[in-house]
Short mmCIF file of C-alpha atoms and ligand atoms in Angstrom, two decimals:
data_model
loop_
_atom_site.label_atom_id
_atom_site.label_comp_id
_atom_site.label_asym_id
_atom_site.label_seq_id
_atom_site.Cartn_x
_atom_site.Cartn_y
_atom_site.Cartn_z
CA MET A 93 94.16 77.39 141.80
CA THR A 94 97.12 78.58 139.44
CA LEU A 95 97.99 82.33 139.69
CA GLY A 96 98.57 84.13 136.30
CA ARG A 97 101.64 86.50 136.76
CA ILE A 98 100.39 89.63 134.97
CA ASN A 99 102.79 92.83 133.60
CA LYS A 100 99.81 94.99 133.43
CA LEU A 101 96.30 95.38 132.02
CA GLU A 102 94.37 97.62 129.31
CA THR A 103 90.89 98.65 129.80
CA PHE A 104 89.79 99.95 126.21
CA GLY A 105 92.27 98.30 124.21
CA SER A 106 91.31 98.43 119.92
CA VAL A 107 94.09 97.14 118.66
CA ASP A 108 94.34 93.35 119.68
CA GLY A 109 91.39 91.58 118.23
CA PRO A 110 87.47 92.17 117.67
CA GLY A 111 86.01 96.09 119.23
CA ILE A 112 86.79 97.12 122.46
CA ARG A 113 88.80 94.77 124.55
CA PHE A 114 90.15 94.45 127.91
CA VAL A 115 93.42 93.46 127.15
CA VAL A 116 95.90 91.79 129.69
CA PHE A 117 99.41 91.31 129.11
CA THR A 118 100.81 88.49 130.86
CA GLN A 119 104.59 88.06 132.34
CA GLY A 120 107.52 86.11 130.66
CA CYS A 121 108.45 85.31 127.02
CA PRO A 122 111.25 82.71 125.67
CA MET A 123 111.27 84.84 122.42
CA ARG A 124 113.95 87.72 122.36
CA CYS A 125 112.36 89.47 119.07
CA LYS A 126 114.73 91.83 118.01
CA PHE A 127 111.75 94.85 117.66
CA CYS A 128 109.76 93.45 120.89
CA HIS A 129 107.84 96.72 122.24
CA ASN A 130 107.57 95.27 125.60
CA PRO A 131 110.96 93.99 126.52
CA GLU A 132 109.59 94.70 130.30
CA THR A 133 107.65 91.61 129.58
CA TRP A 134 110.35 89.03 128.83
CA ASP A 135 111.36 87.87 132.80
CA PHE A 136 109.50 85.35 134.14
CA GLY A 137 110.21 86.72 137.79
CA THR A 138 109.73 89.97 139.03
CA LYS A 139 112.77 91.75 137.83
CA SER A 140 113.28 93.41 134.67
CA ALA A 141 117.03 92.94 132.93
CA ASN A 142 118.84 95.90 134.81
CA GLY A 143 117.25 94.84 138.73
CA THR A 144 114.95 96.64 138.89
CA ALA A 145 111.25 95.45 140.09
CA ASN A 146 109.21 95.20 136.72
CA GLY A 147 105.42 96.02 138.10
CA SER A 148 103.99 92.59 137.90
CA PHE A 149 101.69 91.00 140.02
CA GLU A 150 99.66 87.43 140.60
CA ILE A 151 96.33 86.84 140.20
CA SER A 152 93.81 84.52 140.26
CA ALA A 153 91.42 84.02 136.97
CA GLU A 154 88.64 84.83 139.10
CA ASP A 155 89.84 88.01 140.37
CA LEU A 156 91.16 89.04 137.00
CA LEU A 157 87.74 88.18 135.57
CA LYS A 158 86.04 89.98 137.87
CA LYS A 159 88.16 93.04 137.21
CA ALA A 160 87.52 92.52 133.23
CA LEU A 161 83.71 92.11 133.70
CA ARG A 162 83.54 96.17 135.36
CA TYR A 163 84.27 96.92 131.75
CA LYS A 164 81.45 94.61 129.65
CA PRO A 165 79.18 97.19 128.70
CA TYR A 166 81.70 98.40 126.62
CA TRP A 167 82.49 95.82 124.80
CA GLY A 168 79.17 95.45 122.60
CA THR A 169 78.40 92.65 120.72
CA ASP A 170 82.37 92.54 119.05
CA GLY A 171 84.64 92.84 121.94
CA GLY A 172 85.80 91.03 124.95
CA ILE A 173 88.86 89.77 126.23
CA THR A 174 92.24 89.17 124.60
CA VAL A 175 95.77 87.92 126.54
CA SER A 176 98.74 88.78 124.87
CA GLY A 177 102.42 89.21 126.33
CA GLY A 178 104.77 88.69 126.89
CA GLU A 179 104.21 85.21 125.95
CA PRO A 180 100.13 84.04 127.43
CA LEU A 181 100.68 80.19 126.44
CA ALA A 182 103.78 80.26 128.95
CA GLN A 183 101.25 80.63 131.61
CA ILE A 184 98.58 77.68 129.75
CA ASP A 185 97.11 76.16 132.90
CA PHE A 186 96.22 79.64 134.31
CA MET A 187 94.90 80.40 130.65
CA ILE A 188 92.77 77.47 130.57
CA GLU A 189 91.07 78.71 134.10
CA PHE A 190 90.91 82.15 132.67
CA PHE A 191 89.52 81.26 129.43
CA GLU A 192 87.35 78.57 130.83
CA ALA A 193 85.87 81.22 133.90
CA ALA A 194 84.93 84.14 130.71
CA LYS A 195 83.40 81.61 128.42
CA SER A 196 81.06 80.76 131.19
CA ALA A 197 80.33 84.41 131.30
CA GLY A 198 79.69 84.88 127.71
CA VAL A 199 82.94 86.61 127.03
CA HIS A 200 84.29 86.59 123.63
CA THR A 201 88.11 85.56 124.13
CA CYS A 202 91.19 86.09 122.19
CA VAL A 203 95.17 85.08 123.13
CA ASP A 204 97.89 86.95 121.03
CA THR A 205 100.53 84.66 120.66
CA CYS A 206 103.98 83.33 119.09
CA GLY A 207 102.71 80.32 119.24
CA VAL A 208 106.79 78.95 120.47
CA THR A 209 105.62 77.06 123.34
CA PHE A 210 103.59 74.75 121.08
CA ARG A 211 104.16 71.13 121.47
CA PRO A 212 102.07 68.49 119.36
CA THR A 213 101.99 65.34 121.66
CA GLY A 214 101.41 64.41 125.58
CA GLU A 215 100.20 66.91 127.92
CA PRO A 216 101.58 70.10 126.41
CA PHE A 217 99.20 68.93 123.68
CA ALA A 218 95.92 68.16 125.75
CA LYS A 219 96.58 71.55 127.42
CA ILE A 220 96.01 73.20 124.46
CA GLU A 221 93.61 71.15 123.43
CA ARG A 222 92.09 72.03 126.61
CA LEU A 223 92.62 75.82 126.12
CA MET A 224 91.31 76.34 122.51
CA LYS A 225 87.75 74.74 123.41
CA SER A 226 87.62 78.05 125.34
CA THR A 227 89.15 80.50 122.65
CA ASP A 228 87.38 82.12 119.88
CA LEU A 229 90.07 83.51 118.06
CA LEU A 230 93.54 83.48 118.07
CA LEU A 231 96.62 86.67 117.21
CA VAL A 232 99.51 85.00 115.44
CA ASP A 233 102.66 86.34 114.11
CA ILE A 234 104.76 84.61 111.22
CA LYS A 235 107.56 87.14 112.54
CA HIS A 236 109.88 85.37 109.33
CA ILE A 237 108.79 82.32 107.37
CA ASP A 238 112.48 81.01 106.77
CA ALA A 239 113.98 79.12 110.06
CA ASP A 240 117.41 80.50 109.83
CA ALA A 241 116.13 83.68 109.58
CA HIS A 242 113.31 83.16 112.28
CA LYS A 243 116.30 82.33 114.83
CA GLU A 244 118.12 85.40 114.05
CA LEU A 245 115.13 87.93 114.40
CA THR A 246 114.08 86.20 117.35
CA GLY A 247 116.48 83.96 119.09
CA HIS A 248 113.80 80.46 118.11
CA GLY A 249 113.65 78.60 114.79
CA ASN A 250 110.10 78.85 113.78
CA GLU A 251 109.57 74.81 113.20
CA ASN A 252 106.58 74.88 116.06
CA ILE A 253 105.45 77.56 115.37
CA ILE A 254 104.81 76.61 111.55
CA GLU A 255 103.61 73.19 113.02
CA PHE A 256 101.09 75.09 115.72
CA PHE A 257 99.88 76.71 112.35
CA ARG A 258 98.99 73.81 110.59
CA TYR A 259 97.20 72.41 114.04
CA LEU A 260 94.85 75.39 113.98
CA ASP A 261 93.99 74.75 110.36
CA ARG A 262 92.97 71.32 111.33
CA ILE A 263 90.70 72.22 114.35
CA GLN A 264 89.48 75.42 111.52
CA LYS A 265 90.10 77.64 114.65
CA PRO A 266 89.95 81.45 113.26
CA ILE A 267 92.93 83.62 113.30
CA TRP A 268 94.20 86.58 112.42
CA ILE A 269 97.85 86.78 111.42
CA ARG A 270 100.59 89.33 111.65
CA HIS A 271 102.96 90.05 109.61
CA VAL A 272 106.14 93.07 111.12
CA LEU A 273 107.94 94.34 108.62
CA VAL A 274 111.57 94.69 109.27
CA PRO A 275 113.98 96.57 106.45
CA GLY A 276 116.91 94.41 105.56
CA ILE A 277 115.24 91.43 107.65
CA SER A 278 111.62 90.87 107.12
CA ASP A 279 110.71 93.35 103.93
CA ASN A 280 112.29 91.19 101.11
CA ASP A 281 109.87 89.80 98.24
CA GLU A 282 111.06 86.64 97.95
CA ALA A 283 110.21 86.32 102.05
CA LEU A 284 107.22 88.04 101.44
CA THR A 285 106.06 85.70 98.65
CA ARG A 286 106.57 82.60 100.67
CA THR A 287 104.87 84.01 103.52
CA ARG A 288 102.35 84.25 101.27
CA ASP A 289 102.23 80.59 99.85
CA PHE A 290 102.18 79.13 103.66
CA ILE A 291 99.32 81.89 104.26
CA ARG A 292 97.15 80.06 100.97
CA THR A 293 97.86 77.13 102.23
CA LEU A 294 95.44 77.34 105.31
CA HIS A 295 91.78 77.87 105.72
CA ASN A 296 91.38 79.22 108.66
CA VAL A 297 92.47 83.21 108.35
CA LYS A 298 90.31 85.99 108.72
CA ARG A 299 92.85 88.59 109.05
CA VAL A 300 96.50 89.60 107.48
CA GLU A 301 97.88 92.71 108.95
CA VAL A 302 100.96 94.33 107.62
CA LEU A 303 102.89 96.01 111.29
CA PRO A 304 105.60 98.52 109.94
CA TYR A 305 108.41 98.74 112.12
CA HIS A 306 109.36 101.22 114.10
CA ALA A 307 111.58 102.08 117.10
CA PHE A 308 108.68 103.10 119.01
CA ALA A 309 110.33 100.92 122.16
CA LEU A 310 114.03 102.38 121.60
CA SER A 311 113.87 104.37 125.18
CA LYS A 312 112.97 101.10 127.14
CA TYR A 313 115.41 99.13 125.97
CA LYS A 314 117.66 101.86 127.00
CA GLU A 315 116.39 102.39 130.34
CA LEU A 316 116.47 98.50 130.93
CA LYS A 317 120.49 98.48 129.83
CA ILE A 318 119.35 96.17 126.95
CA ASP A 319 121.51 96.95 123.57
CA TYR A 320 118.96 97.82 121.12
CA ALA A 321 119.96 95.39 117.81
CA LEU A 322 117.69 97.35 115.79
CA LYS A 323 119.55 100.81 116.19
CA ASP A 324 120.00 101.72 112.86
CA THR A 325 117.26 100.33 111.13
CA GLN A 326 114.28 103.31 109.70
CA SER A 327 110.81 102.05 109.42
CA PRO A 328 109.91 101.12 106.14
CA THR A 329 108.77 103.30 103.49
CA ALA A 330 104.67 103.51 102.72
CA GLU A 331 105.71 101.94 99.52
CA ARG A 332 107.46 99.27 101.08
CA VAL A 333 104.06 98.65 103.43
CA ALA A 334 102.05 98.62 99.88
CA ASN A 335 104.77 96.26 98.44
CA ALA A 336 103.80 93.65 101.46
CA ASN A 337 100.01 94.07 101.71
CA GLU A 338 100.10 93.51 97.97
CA ILE A 339 101.99 90.09 98.45
CA LEU A 340 100.52 89.31 101.21
CA GLU A 341 97.38 89.57 99.18
CA THR A 342 96.08 91.35 103.07
CA ALA A 343 92.84 93.12 101.33
CA LYS A 344 91.82 89.20 100.72
CA TYR A 345 91.19 89.14 104.48
CA THR A 346 90.51 92.38 105.79
CA GLY A 347 86.89 92.80 106.99
CA TRP A 348 86.64 89.79 108.20
CA LYS A 349 84.91 90.65 111.42
CA GLU A 350 86.44 87.36 113.23
S1 LIG B 200 107.13 86.81 121.09
FE1 LIG B 200 106.28 89.15 121.49
S2 LIG B 200 107.04 89.43 123.99
FE2 LIG B 200 108.20 87.83 123.15
S3 LIG B 200 109.98 88.82 122.73
FE3 LIG B 200 108.72 88.19 120.39
S4 LIG B 200 107.40 90.51 120.54
FE4 LIG B 200 108.12 90.19 122.48
#
């Protein structure tokens, strides 16, 4: 049995997958996205950047599923469980146990991942193959289509993330793609057009969402004493959001349930 380290639970999530969902936020993420809303989930241990407790706790897959199933009557036909983060696939052994148990209980399973832990060979690949058997839907970000700009924005290149997209396409696993629109970083027509051209090569995309950048998490960064790199960045205008939706052809995908 593998224990999962969890930062928090949300019992009535409505934005992380279809329908009403029980959302699990795992603790620990290898990325450092400049716009991250959840910097308290970065550390893999029990302490946050300022040395205080991050509130995370350990739990078995069985106990977590028991908690989730209390809310099953609210899920209707569309809802279920989403695991977000942090980076859920950094705890893949726990994820396999949790999703296999959830599928046995007839629950719709969704994982919100940045894809950075993907490896195309060996034991890590065998584990992802196994996890995909009990995963119904993935929410995956394209944080930046350009590898160098991706590294500047998140601390990691995007090469294995692109490989992850290709793998999910090969196995025809349904995905929703999300793109955070950051003025001066990802909000330019050249990058958006390259992103669209990449999305067009995939055959498993059910939805594409543009998420306008905003600085709602600024107070968390102050509290954690982490420098907030985007402090001078404004949210994109409505016109730029509309422009991104048009270039990324989001209307072509929106409306697909899963
Ligand atoms: S991958 Fe997600 S949790 Fe990790 S730093 Fe980026 S936005 Fe935050």
